[in-house]
Amino acid sequence: MVGEVGNLFFCNFHRFFEDVYDPIHTILKPTDLSDPEYFHKVVDCQYACPAHTPVPEYIRMIALGRYDDAYMINWESNVFPGVLGRTCDRPCEPACRRGRIEEKPVAICRLKRVAADHKGDVRDRMLQGPFTPNGKKIALIGGGPASLTVARDLAPLGYEIHLYDEQISGGGFMRSQIPSFRLPEEVLNEEVNYILNMGVHTHFNSYVSSLKEILDKDYDAVFIGTGAPRGKDLPKLEGRWDAKDKVHIGINWLASVAFGHIEKIGRKVIVVGGGNTAMDCCRTARRLGGTEVKVIVRSPFEEMKASAWEIEDAQHEDIPIMPLHSPKSFVAENGQLKGMMFEKVKAVYNEKGKRSLVPTGEPDVFIEADDVLMAIGQDNAFPWIERNIGIEFGEWEMPVVNKTTFQSSLPKVFFGGDAAFGPENVITAVAHGHSAAVSIDLFCQNADVNVRPDPMTNLYSLKMGIHEWSYDNYVVDDHRYKVPHASKDLTLQNRKIEVELGFDELTGFKEAERCLNCDVQTVFEKSRCIECDACVDICPTGCITFTTNDDEDVLRQHLTMPATNKSQDLYVSDLLPTMRIMVKDEDVCLHCGLCAERCPTSAWDMQKFLYNTTKASHVCHLEVV
């Protein structure tokens, strides 16, 4: 009997062993920690940032009061910390791991501003010219964030950089479209000049009317970063041209205000549109004499394209937002604008979730106006690019651009920012600039632009001894701190008074302490594990499980806590002595380090992961601190 039981056990064990090692069996393979993108993806904030700024690293520097270090970590990646600390669209914040245990994520964007506001003179830490020439000459058309990033990356490598822009100074749409009450001119000038002072040859007040003429000047490569300069209109709407002087294209109007060409507006103002440009228009109009400013939006309020904080700021300034009103006509008498007529609509969704706006049947709504600002979107415009020089254009008259190399069909011409794929934001333009600079450098060295250099990564232990850590790993509930604002009575009287005042040092420290240090990774060493399950017992989120291997979908459902977010990976170990594996759900891990602190054999370790995206010529200047 004992022999039969023994044989049965052996057969079942043998069958299980074969299943585990059967290459056809759909079990999960051990996680490849040598892949630099694995731990990068776990640092959700950095991964979500288009420029992949090492967010937890610079936040730790802020908590330590090392503002210069924090600024330089930012400057290496996103180039404009002071600008982006005020104006970024913040793709990092919805990804923040703090948002999984509390309502609000870490104020990553505003902490970036803390670094910029409290730094000292950092110029001696930046690459200083003159640089040894390499004999190559590059033209940059457009002076916005994408072009400036290309200049910042290529100038130190010895490239002769020539920047062309029709404005009086650099910055592009950061200067012409972001109002001074959000971005003071001195902040923009400082960060633009860090780059221009690298020896960039500037050609301001120079509108490029012919790309062929630029190509005939024997540049080795040309980068086009002209943005999306054409604001959308409703040219066929009834009455549009009956009082045309009082209907303004939003981005053009903002530029005219920025450069001092427009200093006032009518008392009653309608802003048509629901994006960030509409929020800038309505708030600017309030400062130029508009006492009854209304924002009219076709979509439902909750589906407006404007950032939530931009909407809140507009509402704080007593600007009503009227959703679900579709423009029907302009109303004018004897050439004088009286207002606009709107049709009330409602949102209807089909089974696939696609939205349609249909009339409610209610009476049309007339809204009085002295001026109307159209902020319904932007288009690209390339009338200055000849269509017979080898650049292919596709849908919507957009250039055909490689999404990895940013190279056009004419090999020496590259695009980036809004000019490449349509309107985005400053941080995306910076990311484009970095990638395009890598391509331009490869192209000018006669190398394959499709062979992209690897990023720089580093991984090292932060546990110095038993219960001793080199970073703050205590996880508590800690609500997000509010950024103080200047008095509305002051800011509405002067468009150049900045509204947000930024965090002081103490509040910046407190907000920085909310960071969960997601770049300090939980690293498992199989050979040290005795399978005591102490880590499972101590884990506050139930993210660790020891179990038999299986198909991923099955495994995700049978963990200590089901792992439902498939966009984040499972950390899977190799086979342990009991034929089990360790599985950790990266999605809900708080990186608190309790597993490493509790483990009696140090099978768990907390290791800091540094990821720095590739810059031109394989050179990464980020100081590891």
XYZ file of C-alpha atoms in Angstrom:
625
model
C 0.000 0.000 0.000
C 2.821 2.346 0.942
C 4.547 1.491 -2.317
C 1.408 2.254 -4.336
C 1.003 5.654 -2.659
C 4.675 6.357 -3.248
C 4.400 5.430 -6.915
C 1.268 7.551 -7.339
C 3.005 10.537 -5.731
C 6.059 10.035 -7.947
C 3.939 9.801 -11.115
C 1.975 12.939 -10.275
C 5.150 14.816 -9.331
C 6.830 13.646 -12.550
C 3.800 14.721 -14.612
C 3.797 18.145 -12.879
C 7.548 18.501 -13.444
C 7.091 17.779 -17.164
C 4.252 20.298 -17.369
C 6.379 23.008 -15.823
C 9.219 22.460 -18.259
C 7.087 21.693 -21.290
C 7.854 24.516 -23.758
C 4.360 24.241 -25.220
C 2.687 24.726 -21.832
C 1.659 28.378 -21.573
C 3.338 29.265 -18.298
C 5.029 32.530 -17.441
C 8.761 32.785 -17.954
C 10.963 34.312 -15.259
C 11.185 38.084 -15.483
C 14.199 39.336 -17.430
C 15.666 41.986 -15.123
C 18.423 42.728 -17.628
C 15.865 44.410 -19.883
C 16.204 48.144 -19.088
C 12.559 48.725 -19.949
C 11.233 46.337 -17.290
C 11.989 48.438 -14.220
C 11.492 51.612 -16.263
C 7.869 50.630 -16.733
C 7.508 50.111 -12.979
C 8.519 53.727 -12.339
C 5.114 54.806 -13.599
C 5.632 58.574 -13.390
C 8.911 58.508 -15.305
C 7.546 56.025 -17.824
C 4.502 58.235 -18.488
C 6.619 61.351 -19.013
C 7.351 61.752 -22.742
C 10.896 62.908 -21.883
C 11.230 60.204 -19.177
C 12.375 62.597 -16.466
C 13.690 60.671 -13.384
C 10.885 61.978 -11.181
C 11.545 60.188 -7.845
C 15.250 61.047 -8.074
C 14.712 64.785 -8.316
C 11.937 64.710 -5.711
C 14.375 63.115 -3.234
C 16.823 65.925 -3.966
C 14.103 68.466 -3.129
C 13.364 66.692 0.165
C 17.069 66.985 0.984
C 17.132 70.673 0.080
C 19.475 69.977 -2.848
C 17.637 72.227 -5.287
C 20.542 72.649 -7.706
C 20.790 68.865 -8.088
C 17.028 68.585 -8.536
C 17.076 71.287 -11.206
C 19.935 69.709 -13.153
C 18.293 66.261 -13.136
C 15.259 67.938 -14.678
C 17.275 70.050 -17.100
C 19.020 66.983 -18.480
C 15.665 65.430 -19.408
C 12.991 68.085 -19.877
C 15.215 71.139 -20.614
C 12.712 73.694 -19.247
C 12.096 72.915 -15.532
C 10.904 76.420 -14.647
C 8.554 76.566 -17.628
C 7.189 73.048 -17.222
C 6.890 73.450 -13.450
C 4.207 76.011 -14.275
C 2.658 74.852 -17.548
C 3.181 71.113 -18.078
C 0.182 68.959 -18.991
C 1.378 66.542 -16.282
C 1.036 63.098 -17.902
C 3.141 61.823 -14.987
C 0.573 62.607 -12.306
C -2.291 60.300 -13.365
C 0.322 57.508 -13.380
C 1.618 58.341 -9.876
C 1.515 55.387 -7.472
C 0.391 57.680 -4.616
C -2.890 58.055 -6.492
C -3.589 54.354 -5.858
C -3.838 54.808 -2.103
C -5.195 58.363 -1.951
C -7.376 60.598 -4.080
C -4.585 62.914 -5.255
C -1.170 62.017 -6.729
C 2.068 63.734 -5.776
C 2.219 67.312 -7.140
C 5.069 66.326 -9.451
C 4.722 69.322 -11.733
C 4.699 71.860 -8.917
C 7.712 70.186 -7.301
C 9.567 70.730 -10.540
C 8.909 74.421 -10.017
C 10.245 74.163 -6.454
C 13.591 73.058 -7.889
C 13.560 75.975 -10.340
C 12.430 78.601 -7.824
C 14.928 77.676 -5.109
C 18.027 76.759 -7.116
C 21.139 78.920 -7.145
C 23.243 79.867 -10.156
C 23.591 76.575 -12.029
C 25.313 77.831 -15.163
C 28.679 76.454 -14.075
C 27.117 72.978 -14.011
C 25.948 73.229 -17.622
C 28.066 72.489 -20.664
C 29.859 75.711 -21.559
C 31.030 76.862 -24.984
C 32.848 77.534 -27.143
C 32.838 73.907 -28.255
C 35.304 72.299 -30.633
C 33.702 72.468 -34.121
C 32.997 69.186 -35.874
C 32.521 70.789 -39.296
C 28.775 70.134 -39.503
C 26.094 72.819 -39.791
C 22.429 72.431 -38.773
C 19.429 74.679 -39.494
C 16.534 74.822 -37.022
C 13.321 76.358 -38.334
C 11.105 77.547 -35.504
C 12.329 78.620 -32.076
C 10.063 76.539 -29.855
C 10.829 73.752 -27.364
C 11.564 71.055 -29.954
C 14.128 73.142 -31.853
C 15.707 74.453 -28.655
C 16.097 70.890 -27.361
C 17.851 69.873 -30.585
C 20.167 72.860 -30.163
C 20.863 71.994 -26.514
C 21.823 68.411 -27.428
C 23.861 69.106 -30.579
C 25.743 72.326 -29.799
C 28.070 70.687 -27.230
C 29.004 68.090 -29.847
C 30.487 70.780 -32.056
C 27.622 71.351 -34.462
C 27.170 74.873 -35.809
C 23.532 75.646 -35.052
C 21.473 78.268 -36.919
C 17.993 78.968 -35.546
C 15.355 80.789 -37.622
C 12.185 82.237 -36.108
C 9.767 84.999 -37.087
C 9.357 86.155 -33.481
C 11.607 88.703 -31.795
C 13.128 86.112 -29.446
C 13.193 82.388 -28.741
C 10.559 80.227 -27.110
C 8.056 79.761 -29.910
C 4.507 79.178 -28.704
C 5.751 79.103 -25.092
C 6.212 82.843 -25.547
C 3.264 83.695 -27.762
C 0.518 81.418 -26.406
C 1.152 80.940 -22.684
C 0.021 84.085 -20.839
C 2.423 85.888 -18.504
C 0.155 85.280 -15.511
C 0.963 81.593 -15.946
C 4.538 81.891 -17.240
C 6.484 85.047 -16.353
C 8.684 86.311 -19.173
C 11.808 86.291 -17.010
C 11.423 82.553 -16.319
C 11.102 81.780 -20.030
C 14.006 84.062 -20.952
C 16.305 82.438 -18.413
C 15.770 78.912 -19.684
C 15.779 79.826 -23.368
C 19.025 81.746 -22.902
C 20.733 78.786 -21.235
C 20.539 77.202 -24.687
C 21.089 80.199 -26.931
C 24.199 81.084 -24.932
C 25.767 77.808 -26.019
C 26.742 79.597 -29.198
C 23.560 79.184 -31.232
C 23.411 81.539 -34.235
C 19.990 83.183 -34.026
C 18.025 84.641 -36.931
C 15.018 86.247 -35.227
C 12.416 88.328 -37.058
C 13.120 86.000 -39.975
C 10.143 84.252 -41.555
C 11.281 81.306 -43.655
C 9.243 81.491 -46.849
C 11.043 78.726 -48.730
C 12.533 75.477 -47.471
C 14.390 75.166 -50.776
C 16.265 78.355 -49.997
C 17.353 76.887 -46.664
C 18.452 73.648 -48.319
C 20.467 75.623 -50.875
C 22.580 77.030 -48.016
C 24.331 73.665 -47.676
C 23.223 72.752 -44.188
C 24.090 69.162 -43.326
C 20.639 68.678 -41.822
C 17.477 70.707 -41.250
C 15.095 70.380 -38.321
C 11.567 71.787 -38.621
C 9.846 72.666 -35.365
C 7.348 75.297 -36.455
C 4.452 74.058 -34.324
C 0.809 74.143 -35.377
C 0.444 77.842 -36.155
C -2.998 77.984 -37.751
C -5.944 78.361 -35.408
C -9.198 76.777 -36.514
C -12.177 78.911 -37.512
C -15.849 78.457 -38.411
C -15.702 80.272 -41.759
C -19.011 78.906 -43.057
C -21.054 79.619 -39.970
C -23.868 82.062 -40.670
C -22.864 85.677 -40.018
C -19.146 84.865 -39.546
C -17.983 87.723 -41.754
C -20.659 90.291 -40.892
C -18.529 91.756 -38.079
C -15.206 90.088 -38.760
C -13.109 92.601 -36.808
C -14.733 91.433 -33.585
C -14.182 87.706 -34.166
C -10.643 86.644 -33.314
C -8.660 83.414 -33.720
C -7.609 82.497 -30.194
C -3.912 81.685 -30.689
C -3.381 84.752 -32.894
C -5.135 86.949 -30.342
C -3.007 85.549 -27.496
C 0.153 86.263 -29.510
C -0.981 89.842 -30.179
C -1.555 90.304 -26.454
C 1.824 88.767 -25.576
C 3.689 91.128 -27.894
C 1.718 94.187 -26.789
C -0.301 94.729 -29.963
C -3.638 94.268 -28.151
C -4.250 95.811 -24.736
C -8.041 95.745 -24.336
C -11.184 93.893 -25.299
C -14.927 94.477 -25.092
C -16.862 94.102 -21.879
C -18.874 91.081 -23.040
C -16.740 88.251 -24.433
C -17.595 84.787 -25.721
C -14.827 82.165 -25.871
C -15.779 79.231 -28.089
C -13.898 76.054 -27.235
C -13.087 73.795 -24.306
C -9.332 73.248 -24.406
C -6.422 74.868 -22.605
C -6.212 77.614 -25.238
C -9.819 78.521 -24.429
C -8.912 78.734 -20.734
C -5.975 81.027 -21.552
C -8.193 83.172 -23.757
C -10.965 83.639 -21.206
C -8.582 84.413 -18.356
C -6.632 86.868 -20.503
C -9.863 88.543 -21.603
C -10.786 89.062 -17.933
C -7.553 91.001 -17.497
C -8.049 93.156 -20.578
C -11.441 94.562 -19.628
C -13.843 91.672 -20.140
C -16.233 91.778 -17.207
C -18.745 89.286 -18.628
C -16.635 86.494 -20.112
C -18.300 83.170 -20.917
C -16.797 79.936 -22.216
C -19.125 78.015 -24.534
C -18.377 74.326 -25.120
C -20.039 71.770 -27.407
C -19.045 68.762 -25.330
C -20.251 67.696 -21.884
C -18.378 69.449 -19.075
C -16.660 66.266 -17.914
C -15.319 65.643 -21.426
C -13.723 69.043 -21.931
C -10.172 68.803 -23.287
C -8.798 71.440 -20.929
C -6.774 70.249 -17.948
C -8.795 70.054 -14.739
C -6.582 72.607 -12.991
C -6.956 75.072 -15.880
C -10.732 74.769 -15.628
C -10.571 75.291 -11.859
C -8.475 78.442 -12.279
C -10.940 79.876 -14.809
C -13.872 79.156 -12.525
C -11.997 80.691 -9.589
C -11.858 83.888 -11.645
C -15.664 83.870 -11.956
C -15.775 82.709 -15.565
C -18.859 80.566 -16.264
C -18.503 77.535 -18.523
C -21.576 76.523 -20.523
C -21.338 72.966 -21.903
C -23.502 71.298 -24.552
C -24.040 74.462 -26.614
C -23.218 74.149 -30.307
C -22.484 77.349 -32.316
C -25.274 78.082 -34.782
C -24.670 81.622 -36.028
C -23.077 84.982 -35.399
C -25.521 87.827 -34.953
C -24.614 91.309 -36.211
C -26.507 94.479 -37.063
C -25.130 97.063 -39.482
C -21.657 95.538 -39.239
C -21.655 95.540 -35.440
C -21.403 92.253 -33.547
C -24.294 91.627 -31.161
C -23.540 88.073 -30.064
C -23.953 84.441 -31.061
C -26.794 81.966 -31.313
C -26.266 78.464 -29.926
C -28.192 75.217 -30.275
C -28.578 73.115 -27.140
C -27.372 69.534 -27.621
C -27.001 66.359 -25.612
C -24.440 63.560 -25.749
C -25.590 60.165 -27.021
C -23.256 57.133 -27.000
C -23.520 53.993 -29.136
C -22.670 50.476 -27.991
C -18.970 51.079 -28.740
C -18.902 54.227 -26.636
C -18.645 56.605 -29.568
C -20.257 59.947 -28.810
C -22.695 61.906 -30.932
C -24.119 65.326 -30.102
C -27.780 65.612 -31.000
C -30.184 68.572 -30.616
C -32.361 68.515 -27.522
C -35.208 70.351 -29.269
C -35.071 73.184 -26.741
C -35.109 76.797 -27.970
C -31.827 78.210 -29.280
C -29.819 80.334 -26.860
C -28.646 83.859 -27.725
C -25.601 85.181 -25.858
C -24.555 88.802 -26.168
C -20.969 89.632 -27.048
C -18.774 92.553 -27.988
C -15.966 90.147 -29.021
C -15.712 86.449 -29.803
C -12.521 84.408 -29.356
C -12.362 81.187 -31.384
C -10.369 78.513 -29.519
C -11.577 75.337 -31.203
C -8.236 73.809 -32.171
C -5.120 74.261 -34.231
C -3.848 73.025 -37.586
C -0.424 72.720 -39.120
C 0.490 74.915 -42.044
C 3.407 74.388 -44.416
C 2.849 76.796 -47.318
C 6.576 77.549 -47.296
C 7.592 73.943 -48.028
C 7.730 73.346 -51.760
C 6.002 70.162 -52.852
C 8.664 69.228 -55.427
C 11.777 68.928 -53.256
C 11.297 65.349 -52.052
C 9.208 65.725 -48.902
C 6.149 63.503 -49.009
C 2.892 64.804 -47.534
C 0.038 62.584 -46.437
C -3.372 62.977 -44.834
C -4.360 66.491 -43.737
C -1.353 67.849 -45.637
C 0.952 66.634 -42.895
C 4.517 65.562 -43.732
C 5.190 61.841 -43.635
C 7.522 61.483 -40.642
C 9.072 58.373 -39.089
C 7.769 58.154 -35.507
C 11.053 56.811 -34.175
C 13.681 58.755 -36.087
C 11.598 61.885 -36.915
C 13.136 61.781 -40.383
C 11.075 62.831 -43.404
C 11.178 61.291 -46.869
C 13.955 63.782 -47.665
C 16.709 62.215 -45.516
C 18.384 65.419 -44.365
C 15.098 67.006 -43.172
C 13.665 66.130 -39.749
C 10.474 67.258 -37.992
C 9.490 67.470 -34.341
C 7.012 68.938 -31.894
C 3.574 69.920 -33.165
C 4.987 70.180 -36.693
C 5.580 66.423 -36.800
C 2.253 64.858 -35.825
C -0.059 67.689 -34.816
C -0.740 69.657 -31.614
C 0.525 68.126 -28.372
C 2.338 69.950 -25.555
C 5.716 71.292 -24.448
C 7.010 68.112 -22.817
C 6.184 66.045 -25.911
C 8.019 68.570 -28.091
C 11.071 68.234 -25.828
C 10.963 64.441 -26.170
C 10.777 64.809 -29.955
C 13.765 67.134 -29.859
C 15.912 64.628 -27.970
C 15.055 61.823 -30.388
C 15.534 63.989 -33.459
C 18.922 65.151 -32.158
C 20.032 61.515 -31.867
C 18.917 60.944 -35.471
C 20.585 64.085 -36.794
C 23.841 63.152 -35.072
C 23.718 59.626 -36.520
C 22.815 60.974 -39.968
C 25.671 63.468 -39.973
C 28.098 60.708 -38.955
C 26.839 58.530 -41.861
C 25.386 56.001 -39.414
C 22.031 54.220 -39.591
C 19.403 56.426 -37.923
C 17.275 53.350 -37.260
C 19.865 51.794 -34.954
C 19.049 53.585 -31.712
C 21.630 53.644 -28.904
C 20.586 52.070 -25.622
C 19.561 54.184 -22.623
C 21.809 54.500 -19.595
C 20.635 52.463 -16.603
C 21.948 51.669 -13.139
C 20.687 49.420 -10.332
C 22.235 49.286 -6.845
C 21.206 48.403 -3.304
C 19.957 51.018 -0.864
C 19.793 48.758 2.182
C 22.802 49.550 4.348
C 22.075 47.221 7.260
C 19.266 45.562 9.178
C 16.358 48.049 9.513
C 18.532 50.801 8.040
C 17.697 52.528 4.779
C 19.163 55.364 2.721
C 15.737 56.683 1.765
C 12.436 57.387 3.502
C 10.260 54.293 3.098
C 7.487 54.986 5.619
C 4.058 54.919 3.919
C 1.286 56.988 5.506
C -1.815 58.768 4.286
C -0.768 62.285 3.393
C -3.086 64.557 1.461
C -1.760 66.711 -1.347
C -0.761 70.243 -0.419
C -2.364 73.190 -2.208
C -0.339 75.726 -4.141
C -0.984 79.270 -2.844
C -2.396 81.863 -5.249
C -1.958 85.607 -5.417
C -5.001 87.722 -4.608
C -7.598 87.746 -7.365
C -8.067 91.457 -6.795
C -4.470 91.996 -7.901
C -4.084 89.407 -10.645
C -7.202 90.427 -12.582
C -5.879 93.978 -12.824
C -2.545 93.095 -14.420
C -1.988 90.289 -16.901
C 1.708 90.043 -15.955
C 1.173 89.230 -12.266
C 1.708 85.507 -11.779
C -1.307 83.781 -10.246
C 0.324 80.707 -8.716
C 2.978 81.520 -6.139
C 4.555 78.075 -5.900
C 5.472 76.065 -2.804
C 7.784 77.530 -0.209
C 10.636 75.297 0.962
C 8.755 73.752 3.892
C 5.642 72.916 1.880
C 7.828 71.646 -0.946
C 9.519 69.301 1.528
C 6.168 68.046 2.829
C 4.851 67.414 -0.682
C 8.104 65.687 -1.668
C 7.673 63.331 1.294
C 4.468 62.022 -0.310
C 6.566 60.366 -3.038
C 6.686 56.579 -2.656
C 10.135 56.263 -4.280
C 8.915 53.946 -7.015
C 12.364 53.859 -8.588
C 13.655 51.927 -5.559
C 12.830 48.478 -6.848
C 12.002 45.281 -4.985
C 14.560 42.767 -6.278
C 14.154 39.061 -5.468
C 17.084 36.626 -5.211
C 15.786 33.077 -5.668
C 18.863 31.336 -4.283
C 18.404 33.010 -0.883
C 14.687 32.326 -0.478
C 13.641 29.685 2.071
C 9.943 30.061 1.210
C 8.908 31.053 4.721
C 6.242 33.395 3.334
C 7.219 36.171 5.765
C 7.089 38.668 2.912
C 3.570 37.543 2.057
C 2.460 38.096 5.650
C 3.968 41.578 5.954
C 2.986 42.992 2.554
C 0.358 45.724 3.114
C -1.176 45.373 -0.345
C -1.078 41.600 -0.772
C 1.005 41.901 -3.922
C 3.306 38.888 -3.240
C 2.233 35.289 -3.836
C 4.077 31.951 -3.815
C 2.243 29.556 -6.112
C 2.589 27.052 -8.917
C 3.116 28.477 -12.371
C 0.309 28.691 -14.882
C -1.094 30.625 -17.815
C -0.928 34.370 -17.083
C -4.692 34.935 -17.147
C -5.241 32.069 -14.710
C -2.337 33.130 -12.527
C -3.578 36.723 -12.270
C -6.875 35.497 -10.836
C -5.331 33.156 -8.257
C -2.851 35.459 -6.564
C -3.235 36.650 -2.969
C -4.998 39.650 -4.510
C -6.170 39.285 -8.132
C -3.964 41.294 -10.503
C -6.469 42.969 -12.802
C -4.326 45.677 -14.432
C -2.695 43.964 -17.399
C -0.899 47.130 -18.443
C 1.541 46.463 -15.585
C 3.648 43.300 -15.507
C 3.899 40.473 -13.018
C 7.354 39.977 -11.510
C 7.943 36.213 -11.797
C 10.861 34.284 -10.272
C 12.497 31.129 -11.545
C 11.384 27.813 -10.097
C 11.929 27.468 -6.320
C 12.825 24.185 -4.525
C 9.180 23.419 -3.739
C 8.374 23.784 -7.459
C 6.574 27.039 -6.740
C 7.387 30.484 -8.085
C 7.271 33.921 -6.507
C 4.851 36.290 -8.241
C 4.587 39.987 -7.407
C 1.976 42.301 -8.881
C 3.971 45.407 -9.844
C 0.783 47.402 -10.199
C -0.074 47.619 -6.498
C 3.375 47.350 -4.895
C 4.097 50.493 -2.824
C 7.888 49.960 -2.739
C 7.673 50.315 1.033
C 10.497 47.814 1.606
C 8.683 45.845 4.323
C 9.332 42.607 2.441
C 13.079 43.303 2.440
C 13.017 44.351 6.088
C 11.107 41.253 7.189
C 12.987 38.678 5.078
C 15.332 36.627 7.334
C 17.703 35.701 4.483
C 17.811 38.967 2.488
C 16.164 37.311 -0.485
C 14.434 40.635 -1.016
C 16.509 43.757 -1.573
C 15.587 47.367 -2.331
C 17.655 48.573 -5.274
C 17.576 52.044 -6.752
C 17.000 52.074 -10.510
C 18.225 55.003 -12.560
C 17.073 55.304 -16.173
C 18.298 58.061 -18.450
C 17.126 58.191 -22.053
C 19.673 58.275 -24.834
C 20.968 61.653 -25.865
C 22.849 62.563 -29.030
C 26.207 60.863 -29.609
C 25.552 58.320 -26.839
C 26.506 60.951 -24.240
C 24.517 61.148 -20.996
C 25.519 64.028 -18.719
C 23.148 63.239 -15.836
C 24.976 63.291 -12.527
C 24.107 60.204 -10.504
C 23.474 61.327 -6.933
